[in-house]
Amino acid sequence: MLQAVSAGQAQLLETTVETLSILTRTDTGLQCRKMALESPPTLASELTSLPAMSWRRFARDLHDGRIEQICIRSDVERMKSEAEELKQLVTEGADALSAKSKQERFDEQSWDSLKSSPLYEVLREYKDVLPDDIPAELPEDKGVQHEMDLVPGTKYCATRQWPPPREEVKAIDDFFESRPNAG
């Protein structure tokens, strides 16, 4: 228990202390250590902002294999609800969404539901470019693929690897042969 004094009043603040067994890699091999954490972090942002290790060092150590396992602590209730949602999605499948759930998603995106949003005024300003009916699903892929010129105005795409036609090669060769003669 911690005791904090603020404006003449004593206030009791409850902290949790958790002992973790941590497996670390050393020069001599793997070593198990005990670490006591007071009010341990529960969010990824809290974990990455710990003073013991910078984000860059964490990423480098993870990439190099010096960190073998990561454990992120989270709120038990939130984890249970997310697990239930995930379980429900897996069992239902993507095709099993009912018309009611599609209608619910559509209603969540209506103008009336956006009134409480801070972006409502901006969205209303640009409503002429937003569709009247928001589709509930992405359109089906038609398999059409377009090729783009990377350099505007060129006859051939800059990424093509085959040699140019003989006429172009001859024109280029003639151009460079005429340059020394031109002076």
PDB file of C-alpha atoms in Angstrom:
ATOM      1  CA  MET A   1       0.000   0.000   0.000  1.00  0.00           C
ATOM      2  CA  LEU A   2       1.160   3.501  -0.771  1.00  0.00           C
ATOM      3  CA  GLN A   3       0.144   6.577   1.093  1.00  0.00           C
ATOM      4  CA  ALA A   4      -0.079   9.882  -0.739  1.00  0.00           C
ATOM      5  CA  VAL A   5      -0.747  13.213   0.913  1.00  0.00           C
ATOM      6  CA  SER A   6      -2.565  15.796  -1.158  1.00  0.00           C
ATOM      7  CA  ALA A   7      -4.082  19.049   0.132  1.00  0.00           C
ATOM      8  CA  GLY A   8      -3.860  17.898   3.747  1.00  0.00           C
ATOM      9  CA  GLN A   9      -5.689  14.612   3.180  1.00  0.00           C
ATOM     10  CA  ALA A  10      -4.148  11.178   3.403  1.00  0.00           C
ATOM     11  CA  GLN A  11      -5.169   8.910   0.587  1.00  0.00           C
ATOM     12  CA  LEU A  12      -4.466   5.215   0.235  1.00  0.00           C
ATOM     13  CA  LEU A  13      -3.456   4.029  -3.206  1.00  0.00           C
ATOM     14  CA  GLU A  14      -3.396   0.339  -3.902  1.00  0.00           C
ATOM     15  CA  THR A  15      -0.567  -1.043  -6.007  1.00  0.00           C
ATOM     16  CA  THR A  16       0.017  -4.539  -7.222  1.00  0.00           C
ATOM     17  CA  VAL A  17       3.387  -6.229  -7.042  1.00  0.00           C
ATOM     18  CA  GLU A  18       3.893  -9.186  -9.310  1.00  0.00           C
ATOM     19  CA  THR A  19       6.898 -11.495  -9.410  1.00  0.00           C
ATOM     20  CA  LEU A  20       7.822 -12.694 -12.871  1.00  0.00           C
ATOM     21  CA  SER A  21      10.222 -15.449 -13.826  1.00  0.00           C
ATOM     22  CA  ILE A  22      12.212 -14.211 -16.796  1.00  0.00           C
ATOM     23  CA  LEU A  23      14.395 -16.382 -18.991  1.00  0.00           C
ATOM     24  CA  THR A  24      17.315 -14.378 -20.406  1.00  0.00           C
ATOM     25  CA  ARG A  25      20.103 -15.326 -22.759  1.00  0.00           C
ATOM     26  CA  THR A  26      23.625 -14.683 -21.469  1.00  0.00           C
ATOM     27  CA  ASP A  27      27.114 -15.536 -22.706  1.00  0.00           C
ATOM     28  CA  THR A  28      27.004 -18.797 -20.741  1.00  0.00           C
ATOM     29  CA  GLY A  29      23.520 -19.795 -21.918  1.00  0.00           C
ATOM     30  CA  LEU A  30      19.978 -19.294 -20.720  1.00  0.00           C
ATOM     31  CA  GLN A  31      19.460 -18.017 -17.195  1.00  0.00           C
ATOM     32  CA  CYS A  32      16.244 -17.768 -15.160  1.00  0.00           C
ATOM     33  CA  ARG A  33      15.806 -14.629 -13.077  1.00  0.00           C
ATOM     34  CA  LYS A  34      13.065 -13.389 -10.774  1.00  0.00           C
ATOM     35  CA  MET A  35      11.857  -9.836 -11.215  1.00  0.00           C
ATOM     36  CA  ALA A  36       9.398  -7.990  -8.985  1.00  0.00           C
ATOM     37  CA  LEU A  37       7.231  -5.498 -10.834  1.00  0.00           C
ATOM     38  CA  GLU A  38       5.203  -2.901  -9.015  1.00  0.00           C
ATOM     39  CA  SER A  39       2.082  -2.012 -11.018  1.00  0.00           C
ATOM     40  CA  PRO A  40       3.197  -3.985 -14.089  1.00  0.00           C
ATOM     41  CA  PRO A  41       2.360  -2.544 -17.511  1.00  0.00           C
ATOM     42  CA  THR A  42      -0.610  -4.019 -19.343  1.00  0.00           C
ATOM     43  CA  LEU A  43      -0.561  -2.222 -22.696  1.00  0.00           C
ATOM     44  CA  ALA A  44       1.926  -2.560 -25.536  1.00  0.00           C
ATOM     45  CA  SER A  45       2.536   1.193 -25.447  1.00  0.00           C
ATOM     46  CA  GLU A  46       3.406   0.962 -21.753  1.00  0.00           C
ATOM     47  CA  LEU A  47       5.746  -1.967 -22.358  1.00  0.00           C
ATOM     48  CA  THR A  48       7.616  -0.218 -25.158  1.00  0.00           C
ATOM     49  CA  SER A  49       7.990   2.970 -23.147  1.00  0.00           C
ATOM     50  CA  LEU A  50       9.698   1.280 -20.198  1.00  0.00           C
ATOM     51  CA  PRO A  51      13.018   2.978 -19.375  1.00  0.00           C
ATOM     52  CA  ALA A  52      14.987  -0.278 -19.378  1.00  0.00           C
ATOM     53  CA  MET A  53      14.940  -0.722 -23.147  1.00  0.00           C
ATOM     54  CA  SER A  54      14.331   1.616 -26.058  1.00  0.00           C
ATOM     55  CA  TRP A  55      11.926   0.681 -28.838  1.00  0.00           C
ATOM     56  CA  ARG A  56      14.790   0.473 -31.340  1.00  0.00           C
ATOM     57  CA  ARG A  57      16.823  -1.819 -29.122  1.00  0.00           C
ATOM     58  CA  PHE A  58      13.757  -3.974 -28.493  1.00  0.00           C
ATOM     59  CA  ALA A  59      13.141  -4.289 -32.248  1.00  0.00           C
ATOM     60  CA  ARG A  60      16.821  -5.034 -32.937  1.00  0.00           C
ATOM     61  CA  ASP A  61      17.025  -7.653 -30.162  1.00  0.00           C
ATOM     62  CA  LEU A  62      13.799  -9.237 -31.370  1.00  0.00           C
ATOM     63  CA  HIS A  63      15.101  -9.360 -34.949  1.00  0.00           C
ATOM     64  CA  ASP A  64      18.506 -10.737 -33.902  1.00  0.00           C
ATOM     65  CA  GLY A  65      16.920 -13.517 -31.841  1.00  0.00           C
ATOM     66  CA  ARG A  66      18.066 -12.274 -28.441  1.00  0.00           C
ATOM     67  CA  ILE A  67      14.411 -12.066 -27.407  1.00  0.00           C
ATOM     68  CA  GLU A  68      12.768 -15.441 -27.819  1.00  0.00           C
ATOM     69  CA  GLN A  69       9.351 -14.824 -26.343  1.00  0.00           C
ATOM     70  CA  ILE A  70       7.121 -11.838 -25.693  1.00  0.00           C
ATOM     71  CA  CYS A  71       4.310 -11.860 -23.181  1.00  0.00           C
ATOM     72  CA  ILE A  72       1.878  -8.934 -23.176  1.00  0.00           C
ATOM     73  CA  ARG A  73      -0.331  -8.679 -20.137  1.00  0.00           C
ATOM     74  CA  SER A  74      -3.872  -7.529 -20.610  1.00  0.00           C
ATOM     75  CA  ASP A  75      -7.132  -7.063 -18.798  1.00  0.00           C
ATOM     76  CA  VAL A  76      -8.721 -10.478 -18.225  1.00  0.00           C
ATOM     77  CA  GLU A  77     -12.277  -9.320 -18.934  1.00  0.00           C
ATOM     78  CA  ARG A  78     -11.264  -7.613 -22.170  1.00  0.00           C
ATOM     79  CA  MET A  79      -9.325 -10.682 -23.269  1.00  0.00           C
ATOM     80  CA  LYS A  80     -12.326 -12.924 -22.578  1.00  0.00           C
ATOM     81  CA  SER A  81     -14.699 -10.706 -24.556  1.00  0.00           C
ATOM     82  CA  GLU A  82     -12.251 -10.451 -27.477  1.00  0.00           C
ATOM     83  CA  ALA A  83     -11.770 -14.226 -27.429  1.00  0.00           C
ATOM     84  CA  GLU A  84     -15.548 -14.729 -27.513  1.00  0.00           C
ATOM     85  CA  GLU A  85     -15.889 -12.313 -30.450  1.00  0.00           C
ATOM     86  CA  LEU A  86     -13.084 -14.070 -32.315  1.00  0.00           C
ATOM     87  CA  LYS A  87     -14.582 -17.477 -31.569  1.00  0.00           C
ATOM     88  CA  GLN A  88     -17.964 -16.283 -32.844  1.00  0.00           C
ATOM     89  CA  LEU A  89     -16.430 -14.905 -36.046  1.00  0.00           C
ATOM     90  CA  VAL A  90     -14.539 -18.126 -36.699  1.00  0.00           C
ATOM     91  CA  THR A  91     -17.595 -20.325 -36.157  1.00  0.00           C
ATOM     92  CA  GLU A  92     -19.921 -18.113 -38.214  1.00  0.00           C
ATOM     93  CA  GLY A  93     -17.570 -17.593 -41.127  1.00  0.00           C
ATOM     94  CA  ALA A  94     -17.612 -14.674 -43.531  1.00  0.00           C
ATOM     95  CA  ASP A  95     -20.600 -15.946 -45.538  1.00  0.00           C
ATOM     96  CA  ALA A  96     -22.803 -16.438 -42.489  1.00  0.00           C
ATOM     97  CA  LEU A  97     -23.343 -12.732 -41.778  1.00  0.00           C
ATOM     98  CA  SER A  98     -27.050 -12.177 -41.652  1.00  0.00           C
ATOM     99  CA  ALA A  99     -28.892  -9.373 -43.419  1.00  0.00           C
ATOM    100  CA  LYS A 100     -29.636  -7.939 -39.992  1.00  0.00           C
ATOM    101  CA  SER A 101     -25.955  -7.555 -39.119  1.00  0.00           C
ATOM    102  CA  LYS A 102     -25.302  -5.964 -42.516  1.00  0.00           C
ATOM    103  CA  GLN A 103     -28.167  -3.547 -41.871  1.00  0.00           C
ATOM    104  CA  GLU A 104     -26.749  -2.772 -38.410  1.00  0.00           C
ATOM    105  CA  ARG A 105     -23.365  -1.951 -39.938  1.00  0.00           C
ATOM    106  CA  PHE A 106     -25.061   0.231 -42.541  1.00  0.00           C
ATOM    107  CA  ASP A 107     -27.023   2.078 -39.833  1.00  0.00           C
ATOM    108  CA  GLU A 108     -23.805   2.718 -37.884  1.00  0.00           C
ATOM    109  CA  GLN A 109     -22.473   4.603 -40.910  1.00  0.00           C
ATOM    110  CA  SER A 110     -25.542   6.812 -41.472  1.00  0.00           C
ATOM    111  CA  TRP A 111     -25.461  10.617 -41.216  1.00  0.00           C
ATOM    112  CA  ASP A 112     -27.532  10.514 -38.024  1.00  0.00           C
ATOM    113  CA  SER A 113     -25.040   8.258 -36.266  1.00  0.00           C
ATOM    114  CA  LEU A 114     -22.154  10.544 -37.269  1.00  0.00           C
ATOM    115  CA  LYS A 115     -23.643  13.685 -35.677  1.00  0.00           C
ATOM    116  CA  SER A 116     -21.714  13.135 -32.442  1.00  0.00           C
ATOM    117  CA  SER A 117     -18.435  12.691 -34.332  1.00  0.00           C
ATOM    118  CA  PRO A 118     -15.977  15.618 -34.456  1.00  0.00           C
ATOM    119  CA  LEU A 119     -15.609  14.946 -38.189  1.00  0.00           C
ATOM    120  CA  TYR A 120     -19.322  15.410 -38.890  1.00  0.00           C
ATOM    121  CA  GLU A 121     -19.011  19.016 -40.136  1.00  0.00           C
ATOM    122  CA  VAL A 122     -16.120  18.152 -42.457  1.00  0.00           C
ATOM    123  CA  LEU A 123     -17.989  15.154 -43.834  1.00  0.00           C
ATOM    124  CA  ARG A 124     -21.107  17.250 -44.463  1.00  0.00           C
ATOM    125  CA  GLU A 125     -18.962  19.816 -46.270  1.00  0.00           C
ATOM    126  CA  TYR A 126     -17.732  17.144 -48.688  1.00  0.00           C
ATOM    127  CA  LYS A 127     -20.962  15.133 -48.901  1.00  0.00           C
ATOM    128  CA  ASP A 128     -21.152  15.676 -52.666  1.00  0.00           C
ATOM    129  CA  VAL A 129     -18.147  13.355 -53.175  1.00  0.00           C
ATOM    130  CA  LEU A 130     -19.308  10.731 -50.677  1.00  0.00           C
ATOM    131  CA  PRO A 131     -21.680   8.041 -51.970  1.00  0.00           C
ATOM    132  CA  ASP A 132     -25.350   8.210 -50.984  1.00  0.00           C
ATOM    133  CA  ASP A 133     -25.519   4.484 -50.336  1.00  0.00           C
ATOM    134  CA  ILE A 134     -22.530   3.019 -48.532  1.00  0.00           C
ATOM    135  CA  PRO A 135     -21.939  -0.540 -49.769  1.00  0.00           C
ATOM    136  CA  ALA A 136     -21.976  -3.203 -47.086  1.00  0.00           C
ATOM    137  CA  GLU A 137     -19.223  -5.163 -48.851  1.00  0.00           C
ATOM    138  CA  LEU A 138     -16.340  -4.562 -51.216  1.00  0.00           C
ATOM    139  CA  PRO A 139     -17.132  -5.170 -54.883  1.00  0.00           C
ATOM    140  CA  GLU A 140     -16.137  -8.496 -56.401  1.00  0.00           C
ATOM    141  CA  ASP A 141     -12.660  -8.616 -57.946  1.00  0.00           C
ATOM    142  CA  LYS A 142     -13.066  -8.759 -61.717  1.00  0.00           C
ATOM    143  CA  GLY A 143      -9.464  -9.754 -62.351  1.00  0.00           C
ATOM    144  CA  VAL A 144      -8.712  -6.683 -64.486  1.00  0.00           C
ATOM    145  CA  GLN A 145      -5.164  -5.456 -64.133  1.00  0.00           C
ATOM    146  CA  HIS A 146      -3.822  -2.320 -65.761  1.00  0.00           C
ATOM    147  CA  GLU A 147      -0.245  -1.504 -66.643  1.00  0.00           C
ATOM    148  CA  MET A 148       1.018   1.979 -65.875  1.00  0.00           C
ATOM    149  CA  ASP A 149       3.806   3.955 -67.486  1.00  0.00           C
ATOM    150  CA  LEU A 150       6.247   4.977 -64.808  1.00  0.00           C
ATOM    151  CA  VAL A 151       7.588   7.837 -66.922  1.00  0.00           C
ATOM    152  CA  PRO A 152       4.839  10.026 -68.443  1.00  0.00           C
ATOM    153  CA  GLY A 153       4.969  10.345 -72.217  1.00  0.00           C
ATOM    154  CA  THR A 154       7.057   7.266 -72.904  1.00  0.00           C
ATOM    155  CA  LYS A 155       5.868   4.806 -75.497  1.00  0.00           C
ATOM    156  CA  TYR A 156       6.889   1.768 -73.483  1.00  0.00           C
ATOM    157  CA  CYS A 157       6.631   1.054 -69.787  1.00  0.00           C
ATOM    158  CA  ALA A 158       9.924   1.765 -68.037  1.00  0.00           C
ATOM    159  CA  THR A 159       9.791  -1.591 -66.243  1.00  0.00           C
ATOM    160  CA  ARG A 160       9.822  -3.749 -69.398  1.00  0.00           C
ATOM    161  CA  GLN A 161      12.992  -5.795 -69.751  1.00  0.00           C
ATOM    162  CA  TRP A 162      13.019  -6.828 -73.425  1.00  0.00           C
ATOM    163  CA  PRO A 163      15.115  -4.888 -75.961  1.00  0.00           C
ATOM    164  CA  PRO A 164      13.487  -2.113 -78.023  1.00  0.00           C
ATOM    165  CA  PRO A 165      12.472  -2.745 -81.661  1.00  0.00           C
ATOM    166  CA  ARG A 166      15.209  -2.668 -84.334  1.00  0.00           C
ATOM    167  CA  GLU A 167      13.988   0.668 -85.724  1.00  0.00           C
ATOM    168  CA  GLU A 168      14.529   2.335 -82.346  1.00  0.00           C
ATOM    169  CA  VAL A 169      17.969   0.752 -81.926  1.00  0.00           C
ATOM    170  CA  LYS A 170      18.960   1.937 -85.406  1.00  0.00           C
ATOM    171  CA  ALA A 171      17.667   5.471 -84.715  1.00  0.00           C
ATOM    172  CA  ILE A 172      19.638   5.644 -81.452  1.00  0.00           C
ATOM    173  CA  ASP A 173      22.819   4.317 -83.099  1.00  0.00           C
ATOM    174  CA  ASP A 174      22.469   6.804 -85.994  1.00  0.00           C
ATOM    175  CA  PHE A 175      22.012   9.659 -83.530  1.00  0.00           C
ATOM    176  CA  PHE A 176      25.218   8.881 -81.637  1.00  0.00           C
ATOM    177  CA  GLU A 177      27.188   8.292 -84.849  1.00  0.00           C
ATOM    178  CA  SER A 178      26.135  11.706 -86.178  1.00  0.00           C
ATOM    179  CA  ARG A 179      27.184  13.555 -82.987  1.00  0.00           C
ATOM    180  CA  PRO A 180      30.980  13.430 -83.550  1.00  0.00           C
ATOM    181  CA  ASN A 181      30.488  14.450 -87.194  1.00  0.00           C
ATOM    182  CA  ALA A 182      28.384  17.472 -86.166  1.00  0.00           C
ATOM    183  CA  GLY A 183      31.344  18.966 -84.353  1.00  0.00           C
TER     184      GLY A 183
END
